[in-house]
PDB file of C-alpha atoms and ligand atoms in Angstrom:
ATOM      1  CA  MET A   1       7.210  15.446  -7.112  1.00 94.00           C
ATOM      2  CA  THR A   2       6.777  12.662  -4.583  1.00 98.00           C
ATOM      3  CA  THR A   3       6.529   9.206  -6.139  1.00 98.00           C
ATOM      4  CA  GLY A   4       4.255   6.364  -4.973  1.00 98.00           C
ATOM      5  CA  HIS A   5       5.498   2.818  -4.420  1.00 98.00           C
ATOM      6  CA  ILE A   6       3.640  -0.385  -3.601  1.00 98.00           C
ATOM      7  CA  PHE A   7       4.883  -3.405  -1.680  1.00 98.00           C
ATOM      8  CA  ILE A   8       2.076  -5.835  -1.063  1.00 98.00           C
ATOM      9  CA  ALA A   9       1.170  -9.512  -0.880  1.00 98.00           C
ATOM     10  CA  GLN A  10      -1.916 -11.121  -2.338  1.00 98.00           C
ATOM     11  CA  SER A  11      -3.343 -14.614  -2.372  1.00 98.00           C
ATOM     12  CA  LEU A  12      -3.080 -16.360  -5.712  1.00 98.00           C
ATOM     13  CA  ASP A  13      -6.766 -15.567  -6.252  1.00 97.00           C
ATOM     14  CA  GLY A  14      -6.135 -11.850  -5.796  1.00 97.00           C
ATOM     15  CA  PHE A  15      -7.084 -11.009  -2.197  1.00 98.00           C
ATOM     16  CA  ILE A  16      -5.081  -8.968   0.299  1.00 98.00           C
ATOM     17  CA  ALA A  17      -7.250  -9.750   3.327  1.00 98.00           C
ATOM     18  CA  ARG A  18     -10.219 -11.899   4.293  1.00 98.00           C
ATOM     19  CA  PRO A  19     -13.655 -10.220   4.305  1.00 98.00           C
ATOM     20  CA  ASP A  20     -13.185  -9.508   8.052  1.00 97.00           C
ATOM     21  CA  HIS A  21      -9.675  -8.089   7.329  1.00 96.00           C
ATOM     22  CA  GLY A  22      -8.048 -11.317   8.601  1.00 97.00           C
ATOM     23  CA  LEU A  23      -4.422 -11.829   7.588  1.00 97.00           C
ATOM     24  CA  ASP A  24      -3.827 -15.263   9.185  1.00 97.00           C
ATOM     25  CA  TRP A  25      -3.356 -16.882   5.733  1.00 98.00           C
ATOM     26  CA  LEU A  26      -0.522 -14.430   5.065  1.00 97.00           C
ATOM     27  CA  MET A  27       1.103 -14.601   8.499  1.00 94.00           C
ATOM     28  CA  LYS A  28       1.572 -18.339   8.256  1.00 94.00           C
ATOM     29  CA  PHE A  29       3.990 -17.789   5.360  1.00 94.00           C
ATOM     30  CA  GLN A  30       6.211 -15.471   7.383  1.00 90.00           C
ATOM     31  CA  VAL A  31       9.661 -16.961   7.688  1.00 86.00           C
ATOM     32  CA  GLU A  32      12.255 -15.943  10.230  1.00 85.00           C
ATOM     33  CA  ASP A  33      15.424 -14.509   8.652  1.00 85.00           C
ATOM     34  CA  ASP A  34      13.672 -13.760   5.330  1.00 88.00           C
ATOM     35  CA  ASP A  35      11.667 -10.554   5.107  1.00 90.00           C
ATOM     36  CA  ASN A  36      11.140 -10.938   1.353  1.00 90.00           C
ATOM     37  CA  GLY A  37      12.927  -7.613   0.709  1.00 94.00           C
ATOM     38  CA  TYR A  38      10.641  -5.552   2.961  1.00 95.00           C
ATOM     39  CA  GLY A  39      13.542  -4.109   5.011  1.00 95.00           C
ATOM     40  CA  ASP A  40      15.311  -2.782   1.913  1.00 96.00           C
ATOM     41  CA  PHE A  41      12.049  -1.438   0.529  1.00 98.00           C
ATOM     42  CA  ILE A  42      10.933   0.390   3.665  1.00 98.00           C
ATOM     43  CA  SER A  43      14.387   1.871   4.248  1.00 98.00           C
ATOM     44  CA  SER A  44      14.096   3.587   0.855  1.00 98.00           C
ATOM     45  CA  MET A  45      10.780   5.286   1.748  1.00 98.00           C
ATOM     46  CA  ASP A  46      10.173   8.650   3.420  1.00 98.00           C
ATOM     47  CA  CYS A  47       6.604   8.054   4.577  1.00 98.00           C
ATOM     48  CA  ILE A  48       3.685   5.638   4.431  1.00 98.00           C
ATOM     49  CA  VAL A  49       0.206   6.434   3.122  1.00 98.00           C
ATOM     50  CA  MET A  50      -2.654   4.105   4.034  1.00 98.00           C
ATOM     51  CA  GLY A  51      -6.417   4.130   4.254  1.00 98.00           C
ATOM     52  CA  ARG A  52      -8.683   3.776   7.257  1.00 98.00           C
ATOM     53  CA  GLY A  53      -9.120   0.017   6.634  1.00 97.00           C
ATOM     54  CA  SER A  54      -5.418  -0.738   6.841  1.00 98.00           C
ATOM     55  CA  PHE A  55      -4.850   1.688   9.704  1.00 98.00           C
ATOM     56  CA  LEU A  56      -7.539   0.152  11.902  1.00 97.00           C
ATOM     57  CA  ASN A  57      -6.225  -3.325  11.121  1.00 96.00           C
ATOM     58  CA  VAL A  58      -2.672  -2.340  12.079  1.00 96.00           C
ATOM     59  CA  LEU A  59      -3.993  -0.774  15.302  1.00 96.00           C
ATOM     60  CA  SER A  60      -5.659  -4.093  16.154  1.00 94.00           C
ATOM     61  CA  PHE A  61      -2.239  -5.792  16.165  1.00 91.00           C
ATOM     62  CA  GLY A  62      -1.410  -3.873  19.360  1.00 90.00           C
ATOM     63  CA  GLU A  63       2.144  -2.749  18.732  1.00 93.00           C
ATOM     64  CA  TRP A  64       2.671   0.119  16.267  1.00 96.00           C
ATOM     65  CA  PRO A  65       5.126  -1.324  13.720  1.00 95.00           C
ATOM     66  CA  TYR A  66       6.255   1.788  11.809  1.00 97.00           C
ATOM     67  CA  GLU A  67       9.099   4.191  12.371  1.00 96.00           C
ATOM     68  CA  LEU A  68       8.276   6.305   9.326  1.00 98.00           C
ATOM     69  CA  PRO A  69       5.577   8.967   9.469  1.00 98.00           C
ATOM     70  CA  VAL A  70       2.202   7.499   8.459  1.00 98.00           C
ATOM     71  CA  ILE A  71      -0.482   9.488   6.681  1.00 98.00           C
ATOM     72  CA  VAL A  72      -3.934   7.958   7.171  1.00 98.00           C
ATOM     73  CA  LEU A  73      -6.515   8.876   4.553  1.00 98.00           C
ATOM     74  CA  SER A  74      -9.996   8.971   5.995  1.00 98.00           C
ATOM     75  CA  ASN A  75     -13.088  11.088   5.700  1.00 98.00           C
ATOM     76  CA  THR A  76     -14.630   9.541   8.815  1.00 98.00           C
ATOM     77  CA  LEU A  77     -11.865   9.227  11.438  1.00 98.00           C
ATOM     78  CA  SER A  78     -11.063  12.145  13.710  1.00 97.00           C
ATOM     79  CA  GLN A  79      -8.024  12.958  15.826  1.00 95.00           C
ATOM     80  CA  ASN A  80      -9.794  11.254  18.762  1.00 96.00           C
ATOM     81  CA  ASP A  81      -9.448   7.934  16.909  1.00 96.00           C
ATOM     82  CA  ILE A  82      -5.649   8.157  16.937  1.00 97.00           C
ATOM     83  CA  PRO A  83      -4.183   6.603  20.097  1.00 96.00           C
ATOM     84  CA  GLU A  84      -2.133   9.085  22.109  1.00 96.00           C
ATOM     85  CA  ASN A  85       1.066   7.015  21.987  1.00 95.00           C
ATOM     86  CA  ILE A  86       1.245   7.373  18.175  1.00 97.00           C
ATOM     87  CA  ALA A  87      -0.296  10.840  17.827  1.00 96.00           C
ATOM     88  CA  ASP A  88       3.090  12.293  16.839  1.00 96.00           C
ATOM     89  CA  LYS A  89       3.639   9.550  14.217  1.00 97.00           C
ATOM     90  CA  VAL A  90       0.310   9.686  12.397  1.00 98.00           C
ATOM     91  CA  ILE A  91      -1.150  12.433  10.223  1.00 98.00           C
ATOM     92  CA  LEU A  92      -4.846  12.188   9.483  1.00 98.00           C
ATOM     93  CA  SER A  93      -5.753  13.564   6.056  1.00 98.00           C
ATOM     94  CA  GLN A  94      -8.810  14.103   3.883  1.00 98.00           C
ATOM     95  CA  LEU A  95      -6.806  15.289   0.874  1.00 98.00           C
ATOM     96  CA  SER A  96      -7.300  13.699  -2.540  1.00 98.00           C
ATOM     97  CA  PRO A  97      -4.355  11.576  -3.766  1.00 98.00           C
ATOM     98  CA  PRO A  98      -2.954  14.341  -6.046  1.00 98.00           C
ATOM     99  CA  GLU A  99      -3.347  16.964  -3.294  1.00 98.00           C
ATOM    100  CA  LEU A 100      -1.675  14.660  -0.806  1.00 98.00           C
ATOM    101  CA  MET A 101       1.294  14.032  -3.108  1.00 98.00           C
ATOM    102  CA  GLY A 102       1.616  17.815  -3.431  1.00 98.00           C
ATOM    103  CA  MET A 103       1.700  18.143   0.367  1.00 98.00           C
ATOM    104  CA  LEU A 104       4.328  15.388   0.654  1.00 98.00           C
ATOM    105  CA  THR A 105       6.430  17.145  -1.985  1.00 98.00           C
ATOM    106  CA  ASP A 106       6.243  20.367   0.047  1.00 98.00           C
ATOM    107  CA  LEU A 107       7.376  18.402   3.114  1.00 97.00           C
ATOM    108  CA  GLY A 108      10.374  17.082   1.169  1.00 98.00           C
ATOM    109  CA  TRP A 109       9.199  13.459   1.435  1.00 98.00           C
ATOM    110  CA  ASN A 110      10.162  12.104  -1.967  1.00 98.00           C
ATOM    111  CA  ARG A 111       9.133   8.461  -1.817  1.00 98.00           C
ATOM    112  CA  ALA A 112       5.803   7.344  -0.389  1.00 98.00           C
ATOM    113  CA  TYR A 113       4.847   3.746   0.405  1.00 98.00           C
ATOM    114  CA  ILE A 114       1.207   3.535  -0.701  1.00 98.00           C
ATOM    115  CA  ASP A 115      -0.676   0.823   1.201  1.00 98.00           C
ATOM    116  CA  GLY A 116      -4.206  -0.546   1.556  1.00 95.00           C
ATOM    117  CA  GLY A 117      -6.554  -1.912  -1.100  1.00 96.00           C
ATOM    118  CA  GLN A 118      -8.856   1.013  -1.852  1.00 98.00           C
ATOM    119  CA  VAL A 119      -6.084   3.552  -1.432  1.00 98.00           C
ATOM    120  CA  ILE A 120      -3.787   1.700  -3.848  1.00 98.00           C
ATOM    121  CA  GLN A 121      -6.640   1.555  -6.359  1.00 97.00           C
ATOM    122  CA  SER A 122      -7.266   5.292  -6.140  1.00 97.00           C
ATOM    123  CA  PHE A 123      -3.566   6.157  -6.481  1.00 97.00           C
ATOM    124  CA  LEU A 124      -3.339   3.862  -9.533  1.00 97.00           C
ATOM    125  CA  ARG A 125      -6.371   5.558 -11.063  1.00 96.00           C
ATOM    126  CA  ASP A 126      -4.680   8.939 -10.575  1.00 96.00           C
ATOM    127  CA  ASP A 127      -1.417   7.672 -12.132  1.00 96.00           C
ATOM    128  CA  LEU A 128       0.498   8.321  -8.900  1.00 97.00           C
ATOM    129  CA  ILE A 129       2.239   4.935  -8.624  1.00 98.00           C
ATOM    130  CA  ASP A 130       5.741   4.528 -10.037  1.00 98.00           C
ATOM    131  CA  ASP A 131       6.388   0.895  -9.226  1.00 98.00           C
ATOM    132  CA  MET A 132       5.172  -2.091  -7.298  1.00 98.00           C
ATOM    133  CA  VAL A 133       6.505  -5.207  -5.652  1.00 98.00           C
ATOM    134  CA  LEU A 134       3.741  -7.767  -5.767  1.00 98.00           C
ATOM    135  CA  THR A 135       4.143 -11.003  -3.842  1.00 98.00           C
ATOM    136  CA  GLN A 136       1.900 -13.929  -4.699  1.00 98.00           C
ATOM    137  CA  ILE A 137       1.158 -16.148  -1.719  1.00 98.00           C
ATOM    138  CA  PRO A 138       0.557 -19.775  -2.743  1.00 98.00           C
ATOM    139  CA  ILE A 139      -2.921 -20.031  -1.334  1.00 98.00           C
ATOM    140  CA  LEU A 140      -6.497 -19.550  -2.532  1.00 98.00           C
ATOM    141  CA  ILE A 141      -8.729 -17.926   0.080  1.00 98.00           C
ATOM    142  CA  GLY A 142     -11.840 -17.700  -2.089  1.00 98.00           C
ATOM    143  CA  LYS A 143     -13.178 -14.345  -0.950  1.00 98.00           C
ATOM    144  CA  GLY A 144     -12.014 -11.167   0.679  1.00 98.00           C
ATOM    145  CA  ILE A 145     -10.710  -7.687  -0.042  1.00 98.00           C
ATOM    146  CA  ARG A 146      -9.282  -7.360  -3.514  1.00 97.00           C
ATOM    147  CA  LEU A 147      -6.036  -5.607  -4.312  1.00 97.00           C
ATOM    148  CA  PHE A 148      -7.011  -4.325  -7.727  1.00 97.00           C
ATOM    149  CA  GLY A 149     -10.313  -2.853  -8.837  1.00 94.00           C
ATOM    150  CA  GLU A 150     -11.999  -1.076 -11.680  1.00 92.00           C
ATOM    151  CA  LEU A 151     -10.042   1.275 -13.896  1.00 93.00           C
ATOM    152  CA  ASP A 152     -11.205   3.647 -16.592  1.00 91.00           C
ATOM    153  CA  ARG A 153      -8.133   2.848 -18.710  1.00 92.00           C
ATOM    154  CA  ASP A 154      -5.416   0.221 -18.914  1.00 94.00           C
ATOM    155  CA  VAL A 155      -2.351   0.564 -16.719  1.00 95.00           C
ATOM    156  CA  ASP A 156       0.673  -0.811 -18.571  1.00 96.00           C
ATOM    157  CA  LEU A 157       3.301  -2.466 -16.431  1.00 97.00           C
ATOM    158  CA  LEU A 158       6.924  -3.182 -17.233  1.00 98.00           C
ATOM    159  CA  HIS A 159       8.079  -6.431 -15.666  1.00 98.00           C
ATOM    160  CA  MET A 160      11.539  -5.906 -14.176  1.00 98.00           C
ATOM    161  CA  ASP A 161      12.203  -8.966 -12.070  1.00 97.00           C
ATOM    162  CA  THR A 162      10.667 -12.044 -10.476  1.00 98.00           C
ATOM    163  CA  SER A 163      12.097 -14.179  -7.704  1.00 96.00           C
ATOM    164  CA  SER A 164      10.760 -17.100  -5.718  1.00 96.00           C
ATOM    165  CA  ALA A 165      11.446 -18.277  -2.195  1.00 94.00           C
ATOM    166  CA  PRO A 166      11.547 -21.843  -0.849  1.00 92.00           C
ATOM    167  CA  SER A 167       8.312 -21.055   1.014  1.00 92.00           C
ATOM    168  CA  GLY A 168       6.564 -20.675  -2.351  1.00 95.00           C
ATOM    169  CA  LEU A 169       6.310 -16.880  -2.319  1.00 96.00           C
ATOM    170  CA  VAL A 170       6.746 -15.395  -5.788  1.00 98.00           C
ATOM    171  CA  SER A 171       7.662 -11.705  -5.870  1.00 97.00           C
ATOM    172  CA  SER A 172       7.591  -9.591  -8.976  1.00 98.00           C
ATOM    173  CA  PHE A 173       8.791  -6.041  -9.450  1.00 98.00           C
ATOM    174  CA  TYR A 174       6.921  -3.918 -11.981  1.00 98.00           C
ATOM    175  CA  LYS A 175       7.369  -0.349 -13.110  1.00 98.00           C
ATOM    176  CA  VAL A 176       4.229   1.501 -14.079  1.00 98.00           C
ATOM    177  CA  VAL A 177       4.372   2.904 -17.598  1.00 96.00           C
ATOM    178  CA  LYS A 178       3.239   6.492 -17.171  1.00 88.00           C
ATOM    179  CA  LYS A 179       0.540   7.680 -19.510  1.00 75.00           C
ATOM    180  CA  PRO A 180       1.797  10.296 -21.954  1.00 72.00           C
ATOM    181  CA  LEU A 181       0.769  13.889 -21.392  1.00 65.00           C
ATOM    182  CA  VAL A 182      -1.872  14.930 -23.906  1.00 69.00           C
ATOM    183  CA  LEU A 183      -1.588  18.609 -24.725  1.00 71.00           C
ATOM    184  CA  THR A 184      -4.724  20.318 -25.918  1.00 68.00           C
ATOM    185  CA  ASN A 185      -5.142  23.845 -27.203  1.00 65.00           C
TER     186      ASN A 185
HETATM  187  N1  LIG B 201      -1.803  -8.429   2.061  1.00 58.02           N
HETATM  188  C1  LIG B 201      -1.099  -7.343   2.334  1.00 58.02           C
HETATM  189  O1  LIG B 201       0.127  -7.289   2.088  1.00 58.02           O
HETATM  190  C2  LIG B 201      -1.794  -6.149   2.898  1.00 58.02           C
HETATM  191  C3  LIG B 201      -1.155  -4.896   2.874  1.00 58.02           C
HETATM  192  C4  LIG B 201      -1.847  -3.797   3.329  1.00 58.02           C
HETATM  193  C5  LIG B 201      -3.121  -3.931   3.833  1.00 58.02           C
HETATM  194  N2  LIG B 201      -3.686  -5.156   3.881  1.00 58.02           N
HETATM  195  C6  LIG B 201      -5.050  -5.317   4.389  1.00 58.02           C
HETATM  196  O2  LIG B 201      -5.933  -5.070   3.319  1.00 58.02           O
HETATM  197  C7  LIG B 201      -7.133  -4.470   3.812  1.00 58.02           C
HETATM  198  C8  LIG B 201      -7.342  -3.162   3.063  1.00 58.02           C
HETATM  199  O3  LIG B 201      -8.653  -2.766   3.247  1.00 58.02           O
HETATM  200  P1  LIG B 201      -9.281  -1.531   2.482  1.00 58.02           P
HETATM  201  O4  LIG B 201      -9.106  -1.694   1.015  1.00 58.02           O
HETATM  202  O5  LIG B 201     -10.640  -1.335   3.058  1.00 58.02           O
HETATM  203  O6  LIG B 201      -8.369  -0.418   3.112  1.00 58.02           O
HETATM  204  P2  LIG B 201      -7.666   0.928   2.812  1.00 58.02           P
HETATM  205  O7  LIG B 201      -7.427   1.227   1.382  1.00 58.02           O
HETATM  206  O8  LIG B 201      -6.516   0.894   3.729  1.00 58.02           O
HETATM  207  O9  LIG B 201      -8.760   1.961   3.397  1.00 58.02           O
HETATM  208  C9  LIG B 201      -9.871   2.358   2.665  1.00 58.02           C
HETATM  209  C10 LIG B 201     -10.507   3.555   3.352  1.00 58.02           C
HETATM  210  O10 LIG B 201      -9.651   4.674   3.290  1.00 58.02           O
HETATM  211  C11 LIG B 201     -10.438   5.875   3.248  1.00 58.02           C
HETATM  212  N3  LIG B 201     -10.026   6.735   2.138  1.00 58.02           N
HETATM  213  C12 LIG B 201      -9.854   8.059   2.230  1.00 58.02           C
HETATM  214  N4  LIG B 201      -9.422   8.571   1.076  1.00 58.02           N
HETATM  215  C13 LIG B 201      -9.346   7.563   0.217  1.00 58.02           C
HETATM  216  C14 LIG B 201      -8.962   7.481  -1.126  1.00 58.02           C
HETATM  217  N5  LIG B 201      -8.547   8.519  -1.839  1.00 58.02           N
HETATM  218  N6  LIG B 201      -9.007   6.274  -1.714  1.00 58.02           N
HETATM  219  C15 LIG B 201      -9.393   5.179  -1.010  1.00 58.02           C
HETATM  220  N7  LIG B 201      -9.756   5.203   0.288  1.00 58.02           N
HETATM  221  C16 LIG B 201      -9.732   6.384   0.902  1.00 58.02           C
HETATM  222  C17 LIG B 201     -11.867   5.438   3.190  1.00 58.02           C
HETATM  223  O11 LIG B 201     -12.287   5.471   4.543  1.00 58.02           O
HETATM  224  P3  LIG B 201     -13.294   6.607   5.110  1.00 58.02           P
HETATM  225  O12 LIG B 201     -14.642   6.027   4.931  1.00 58.02           O
HETATM  226  O13 LIG B 201     -12.896   6.750   6.541  1.00 58.02           O
HETATM  227  O14 LIG B 201     -13.084   7.841   4.305  1.00 58.02           O
HETATM  228  C18 LIG B 201     -11.805   3.999   2.723  1.00 58.02           C
HETATM  229  O15 LIG B 201     -12.881   3.239   3.180  1.00 58.02           O
HETATM  230  C19 LIG B 201      -6.931  -4.291   5.307  1.00 58.02           C
HETATM  231  O16 LIG B 201      -7.496  -5.393   5.980  1.00 58.02           O
HETATM  232  C20 LIG B 201      -5.433  -4.343   5.468  1.00 58.02           C
HETATM  233  O17 LIG B 201      -5.000  -4.764   6.731  1.00 58.02           O
HETATM  234  C21 LIG B 201      -3.066  -6.254   3.411  1.00 58.02           C
END
């Protein structure tokens, strides 16, 4: 079964983007020659799954940054919304998270980078995340799009490692403790 993995940065007050999807507060912490482990992470993935919000924001940057196949979850976008130059790199899907993971398994894509706020929340709710690298950016932005949301149960995390960079970024690696299977007759 394909496993889900998160690599994401949030402001110290828990936001991944401004209300208008702005990422300027994050960009200003980018340091040349230090990718905060992103290169190693992405090279261990087989595909990227993101929601419409993240996809449209990436499109607004101009240059398509991904070499891996990207699956965009959306119930509102159509193939016409995918620019022609990336049409062979993007798969539009309306599948539920469990159905999508089943499709990725059939494709032989074992490790999926799960990205985007709402999409991460729904994969967490469905217990489809194995681990996460969470980078705290030393800034408070006060409002915006939250990384985590409501859950109908606790998600236990196992802290594996934390490192800090001179820029003030603090990155922690957590494994998600999978909920035990409950067998009923
Ligand atoms: N700080 C960081 O490191 C970082 C990383 C990634 C992204 N970001 C930013 O964070 C923001 C994320 O925004 P977001 O939370 O709105 O974006 P998102 O999770 O990327 O997209 C949410 C949209 O995906 C669609 N969707 C389809 N199936 C879904 C499902 N099962 N679960 C959830 N959504 C599903 C829905 O659109 P439809 O209405 O079309 O169905 C929904 O509105 C963006 O601005 C992005 O650029 C920041």
